[in-house]
């Protein structure tokens, strides 16, 4: 088994136990999969990925804690216990360092939370997300399909339309907005992959009937810090 295969197998074992109050790693099991001592595996992991194994686990736990606080009413003390913190105070400090807000503030609809995705060989991209309620918005643009909006390119506009343009009233709705950073189209593709493989499975939101949308910011789309967003309609 190649290193990448071993790593993904070990990551899967860790991910399956992130919600346990105990330490989510079995050193003996990891050493057996890696084919080396656990101490040596930790050194190789840090060298290959630019992050220590313990830090990776910490960031993943804080990511999931953010999910729990945003989409459920579970008590903060219970979330703290779920992810192995000794006290709500230590949990709050760690949570604030990662997300930039306290666990209590994280429950506010508009608060943006950080995400450290599950480690994959091809992607180390990080994301942030929040929930926003928008009023009805008038969009104008063009489409390569006269009957469907699926491939439309639209902008927010209050100006009169040209004869070859189309108009769409995006209804007022609540949206989960996932922010992606990096060159497009790869950054937005990675974002959709993350949504399908983790975020949508993790959340219990009922999805709205509006179309999902992609938003592209100003600037150079080939820049590593270019910002794009995926908008998912939700009912809360």
GROMACS .gro file of C-alpha atoms in nm:
model
  236
    1UNK     CA    1   0.000   0.000   0.000
    2UNK     CA    2   0.142   0.341  -0.104
    3UNK     CA    3   0.183   0.628   0.144
    4UNK     CA    4  -0.115   0.822   0.005
    5UNK     CA    5  -0.340   0.518   0.045
    6UNK     CA    6  -0.213   0.462   0.400
    7UNK     CA    7  -0.268   0.828   0.484
    8UNK     CA    8  -0.626   0.832   0.356
    9UNK     CA    9  -0.706   0.514   0.547
   10UNK     CA   10  -0.564   0.664   0.867
   11UNK     CA   11  -0.752   0.991   0.809
   12UNK     CA   12  -1.075   0.794   0.766
   13UNK     CA   13  -1.014   0.616   1.098
   14UNK     CA   14  -0.960   0.950   1.271
   15UNK     CA   15  -1.264   1.113   1.107
   16UNK     CA   16  -1.489   0.829   1.223
   17UNK     CA   17  -1.396   0.904   1.583
   18UNK     CA   18  -1.387   1.283   1.593
   19UNK     CA   19  -1.712   1.297   1.787
   20UNK     CA   20  -1.588   1.073   2.068
   21UNK     CA   21  -1.500   1.238   2.397
   22UNK     CA   22  -1.188   1.025   2.415
   23UNK     CA   23  -0.882   1.084   2.195
   24UNK     CA   24  -0.990   0.992   1.837
   25UNK     CA   25  -0.675   0.798   1.755
   26UNK     CA   26  -0.559   0.449   1.831
   27UNK     CA   27  -0.180   0.472   1.815
   28UNK     CA   28  -0.140   0.097   1.771
   29UNK     CA   29  -0.391   0.087   1.484
   30UNK     CA   30  -0.227   0.382   1.309
   31UNK     CA   31   0.121   0.230   1.344
   32UNK     CA   32  -0.010  -0.096   1.196
   33UNK     CA   33  -0.164   0.081   0.896
   34UNK     CA   34   0.139   0.307   0.843
   35UNK     CA   35   0.387   0.020   0.875
   36UNK     CA   36   0.607   0.216   1.116
   37UNK     CA   37   0.605   0.340   1.473
   38UNK     CA   38   0.341   0.597   1.568
   39UNK     CA   39   0.614   0.849   1.661
   40UNK     CA   40   0.775   0.816   1.318
   41UNK     CA   41   0.435   0.844   1.146
   42UNK     CA   42   0.373   1.173   1.328
   43UNK     CA   43   0.704   1.312   1.199
   44UNK     CA   44   0.630   1.205   0.842
   45UNK     CA   45   0.274   1.341   0.863
   46UNK     CA   46   0.400   1.683   0.973
   47UNK     CA   47   0.673   1.691   0.708
   48UNK     CA   48   0.442   1.586   0.423
   49UNK     CA   49   0.140   1.799   0.515
   50UNK     CA   50   0.282   2.107   0.685
   51UNK     CA   51   0.066   2.049   0.994
   52UNK     CA   52   0.104   1.818   1.292
   53UNK     CA   53  -0.139   1.531   1.343
   54UNK     CA   54  -0.259   1.675   1.674
   55UNK     CA   55  -0.321   2.016   1.514
   56UNK     CA   56  -0.514   1.856   1.227
   57UNK     CA   57  -0.737   1.674   1.477
   58UNK     CA   58  -0.785   1.993   1.680
   59UNK     CA   59  -0.892   2.195   1.375
   60UNK     CA   60  -1.128   1.924   1.255
   61UNK     CA   61  -1.292   1.905   1.599
   62UNK     CA   62  -1.340   2.281   1.605
   63UNK     CA   63  -1.487   2.268   1.254
   64UNK     CA   64  -1.744   2.012   1.366
   65UNK     CA   65  -1.814   2.206   1.685
   66UNK     CA   66  -1.904   2.500   1.463
   67UNK     CA   67  -2.146   2.280   1.269
   68UNK     CA   68  -2.312   2.166   1.590
   69UNK     CA   69  -2.355   2.514   1.730
   70UNK     CA   70  -2.489   2.664   1.408
   71UNK     CA   71  -2.747   2.401   1.318
   72UNK     CA   72  -2.865   2.270   1.657
   73UNK     CA   73  -2.958   2.393   2.004
   74UNK     CA   74  -2.723   2.156   2.185
   75UNK     CA   75  -2.575   2.315   2.498
   76UNK     CA   76  -2.230   2.465   2.469
   77UNK     CA   77  -2.112   2.253   2.764
   78UNK     CA   78  -2.228   1.939   2.580
   79UNK     CA   79  -2.042   2.046   2.265
   80UNK     CA   80  -1.733   2.106   2.479
   81UNK     CA   81  -1.757   1.755   2.624
   82UNK     CA   82  -1.827   1.599   2.285
   83UNK     CA   83  -1.496   1.720   2.147
   84UNK     CA   84  -1.288   1.631   2.450
   85UNK     CA   85  -1.231   1.967   2.620
   86UNK     CA   86  -1.173   1.972   2.995
   87UNK     CA   87  -1.402   2.270   3.052
   88UNK     CA   88  -1.629   2.512   2.864
   89UNK     CA   89  -1.369   2.782   2.931
   90UNK     CA   90  -1.088   2.599   2.752
   91UNK     CA   91  -1.328   2.511   2.470
   92UNK     CA   92  -1.434   2.875   2.433
   93UNK     CA   93  -1.071   2.990   2.411
   94UNK     CA   94  -0.985   2.731   2.145
   95UNK     CA   95  -1.307   2.799   1.954
   96UNK     CA   96  -1.242   3.173   1.951
   97UNK     CA   97  -0.883   3.132   1.831
   98UNK     CA   98  -1.003   2.926   1.533
   99UNK     CA   99  -1.334   3.087   1.440
  100UNK     CA  100  -1.271   3.442   1.564
  101UNK     CA  101  -1.595   3.439   1.766
  102UNK     CA  102  -1.720   3.276   2.086
  103UNK     CA  103  -1.944   2.967   2.079
  104UNK     CA  104  -2.237   3.185   2.187
  105UNK     CA  105  -2.172   3.434   1.905
  106UNK     CA  106  -2.145   3.146   1.658
  107UNK     CA  107  -2.516   3.079   1.697
  108UNK     CA  108  -2.606   3.414   1.542
  109UNK     CA  109  -2.731   3.360   1.189
  110UNK     CA  110  -2.495   3.603   1.016
  111UNK     CA  111  -2.178   3.499   1.202
  112UNK     CA  112  -1.910   3.360   0.970
  113UNK     CA  113  -1.740   3.037   1.085
  114UNK     CA  114  -1.418   2.882   0.964
  115UNK     CA  115  -1.377   2.535   0.814
  116UNK     CA  116  -1.076   2.307   0.798
  117UNK     CA  117  -1.183   2.032   0.553
  118UNK     CA  118  -1.103   1.666   0.575
  119UNK     CA  119  -0.753   1.613   0.443
  120UNK     CA  120  -0.737   1.497   0.085
  121UNK     CA  121  -0.433   1.435  -0.131
  122UNK     CA  122  -0.544   1.683  -0.397
  123UNK     CA  123  -0.684   1.964  -0.184
  124UNK     CA  124  -0.582   2.157   0.126
  125UNK     CA  125  -0.824   2.443   0.068
  126UNK     CA  126  -0.989   2.613   0.366
  127UNK     CA  127  -1.336   2.762   0.371
  128UNK     CA  128  -1.562   2.981   0.582
  129UNK     CA  129  -1.941   2.996   0.594
  130UNK     CA  130  -2.233   3.188   0.736
  131UNK     CA  131  -2.609   3.219   0.701
  132UNK     CA  132  -2.766   3.531   0.551
  133UNK     CA  133  -3.125   3.631   0.482
  134UNK     CA  134  -3.161   3.839   0.165
  135UNK     CA  135  -3.455   4.036   0.030
  136UNK     CA  136  -3.578   3.981  -0.326
  137UNK     CA  137  -3.304   4.076  -0.572
  138UNK     CA  138  -3.332   4.170  -0.937
  139UNK     CA  139  -3.073   4.000  -1.157
  140UNK     CA  140  -2.992   4.070  -1.520
  141UNK     CA  141  -2.767   3.883  -1.758
  142UNK     CA  142  -2.734   3.631  -2.036
  143UNK     CA  143  -2.787   3.256  -2.067
  144UNK     CA  144  -2.677   2.991  -2.312
  145UNK     CA  145  -3.006   2.810  -2.263
  146UNK     CA  146  -3.333   2.985  -2.347
  147UNK     CA  147  -3.546   2.749  -2.140
  148UNK     CA  148  -3.334   2.697  -1.828
  149UNK     CA  149  -3.152   2.922  -1.581
  150UNK     CA  150  -2.894   2.657  -1.506
  151UNK     CA  151  -2.620   2.816  -1.715
  152UNK     CA  152  -2.709   3.182  -1.665
  153UNK     CA  153  -2.451   3.451  -1.590
  154UNK     CA  154  -2.624   3.724  -1.390
  155UNK     CA  155  -2.541   4.046  -1.207
  156UNK     CA  156  -2.739   4.252  -0.957
  157UNK     CA  157  -2.881   4.542  -1.156
  158UNK     CA  158  -3.153   4.809  -1.144
  159UNK     CA  159  -3.087   4.938  -1.497
  160UNK     CA  160  -3.303   4.883  -1.804
  161UNK     CA  161  -3.229   4.563  -1.989
  162UNK     CA  162  -3.084   4.540  -2.337
  163UNK     CA  163  -3.282   4.346  -2.592
  164UNK     CA  164  -3.056   4.041  -2.572
  165UNK     CA  165  -3.051   4.028  -2.191
  166UNK     CA  166  -3.269   3.832  -1.951
  167UNK     CA  167  -3.413   3.923  -1.615
  168UNK     CA  168  -3.470   3.712  -1.307
  169UNK     CA  169  -3.615   3.802  -0.969
  170UNK     CA  170  -3.425   3.606  -0.710
  171UNK     CA  171  -3.684   3.567  -0.432
  172UNK     CA  172  -3.615   3.674  -0.076
  173UNK     CA  173  -3.466   3.378   0.104
  174UNK     CA  174  -3.219   3.253   0.364
  175UNK     CA  175  -2.888   3.127   0.226
  176UNK     CA  176  -2.592   2.932   0.356
  177UNK     CA  177  -2.295   3.104   0.193
  178UNK     CA  178  -1.971   2.909   0.160
  179UNK     CA  179  -1.668   3.123   0.078
  180UNK     CA  180  -1.394   2.971  -0.139
  181UNK     CA  181  -1.049   3.119  -0.194
  182UNK     CA  182  -0.821   3.039  -0.484
  183UNK     CA  183  -0.809   3.021  -0.859
  184UNK     CA  184  -1.129   2.945  -1.045
  185UNK     CA  185  -1.270   2.720  -1.165
  186UNK     CA  186  -1.076   2.481  -0.937
  187UNK     CA  187  -1.160   2.662  -0.612
  188UNK     CA  188  -1.533   2.658  -0.683
  189UNK     CA  189  -1.518   2.294  -0.795
  190UNK     CA  190  -1.340   2.202  -0.474
  191UNK     CA  191  -1.608   2.393  -0.285
  192UNK     CA  192  -1.889   2.193  -0.443
  193UNK     CA  193  -1.702   1.872  -0.371
  194UNK     CA  194  -1.664   1.969  -0.007
  195UNK     CA  195  -2.035   2.055   0.013
  196UNK     CA  196  -2.141   1.720  -0.127
  197UNK     CA  197  -1.895   1.508   0.071
  198UNK     CA  198  -1.922   1.676   0.411
  199UNK     CA  199  -2.129   1.992   0.463
  200UNK     CA  200  -2.460   1.873   0.316
  201UNK     CA  201  -2.428   1.541   0.497
  202UNK     CA  202  -2.348   1.711   0.826
  203UNK     CA  203  -2.633   1.961   0.832
  204UNK     CA  204  -3.000   1.895   0.894
  205UNK     CA  205  -3.119   2.207   0.710
  206UNK     CA  206  -3.418   2.172   0.484
  207UNK     CA  207  -3.313   2.302   0.145
  208UNK     CA  208  -3.522   2.573  -0.021
  209UNK     CA  209  -3.679   2.569  -0.364
  210UNK     CA  210  -3.467   2.854  -0.502
  211UNK     CA  211  -3.179   2.762  -0.733
  212UNK     CA  212  -2.833   2.738  -0.581
  213UNK     CA  213  -2.597   3.005  -0.709
  214UNK     CA  214  -2.230   3.083  -0.750
  215UNK     CA  215  -2.094   3.432  -0.679
  216UNK     CA  216  -1.766   3.565  -0.818
  217UNK     CA  217  -1.589   3.867  -0.671
  218UNK     CA  218  -1.388   4.141  -0.836
  219UNK     CA  219  -1.021   4.098  -0.915
  220UNK     CA  220  -0.809   3.841  -1.094
  221UNK     CA  221  -0.982   3.498  -1.094
  222UNK     CA  222  -0.639   3.334  -1.130
  223UNK     CA  223  -0.513   3.487  -0.807
  224UNK     CA  224  -0.457   3.245  -0.517
  225UNK     CA  225  -0.659   3.473  -0.287
  226UNK     CA  226  -0.948   3.532  -0.529
  227UNK     CA  227  -1.286   3.506  -0.351
  228UNK     CA  228  -1.584   3.315  -0.487
  229UNK     CA  229  -1.892   3.187  -0.307
  230UNK     CA  230  -2.151   2.911  -0.329
  231UNK     CA  231  -2.503   3.005  -0.218
  232UNK     CA  232  -2.727   2.725  -0.093
  233UNK     CA  233  -3.095   2.811  -0.021
  234UNK     CA  234  -3.210   2.676   0.316
  235UNK     CA  235  -3.523   2.686   0.530
  236UNK     CA  236  -3.461   2.747   0.899
   0.00000   0.00000   0.00000
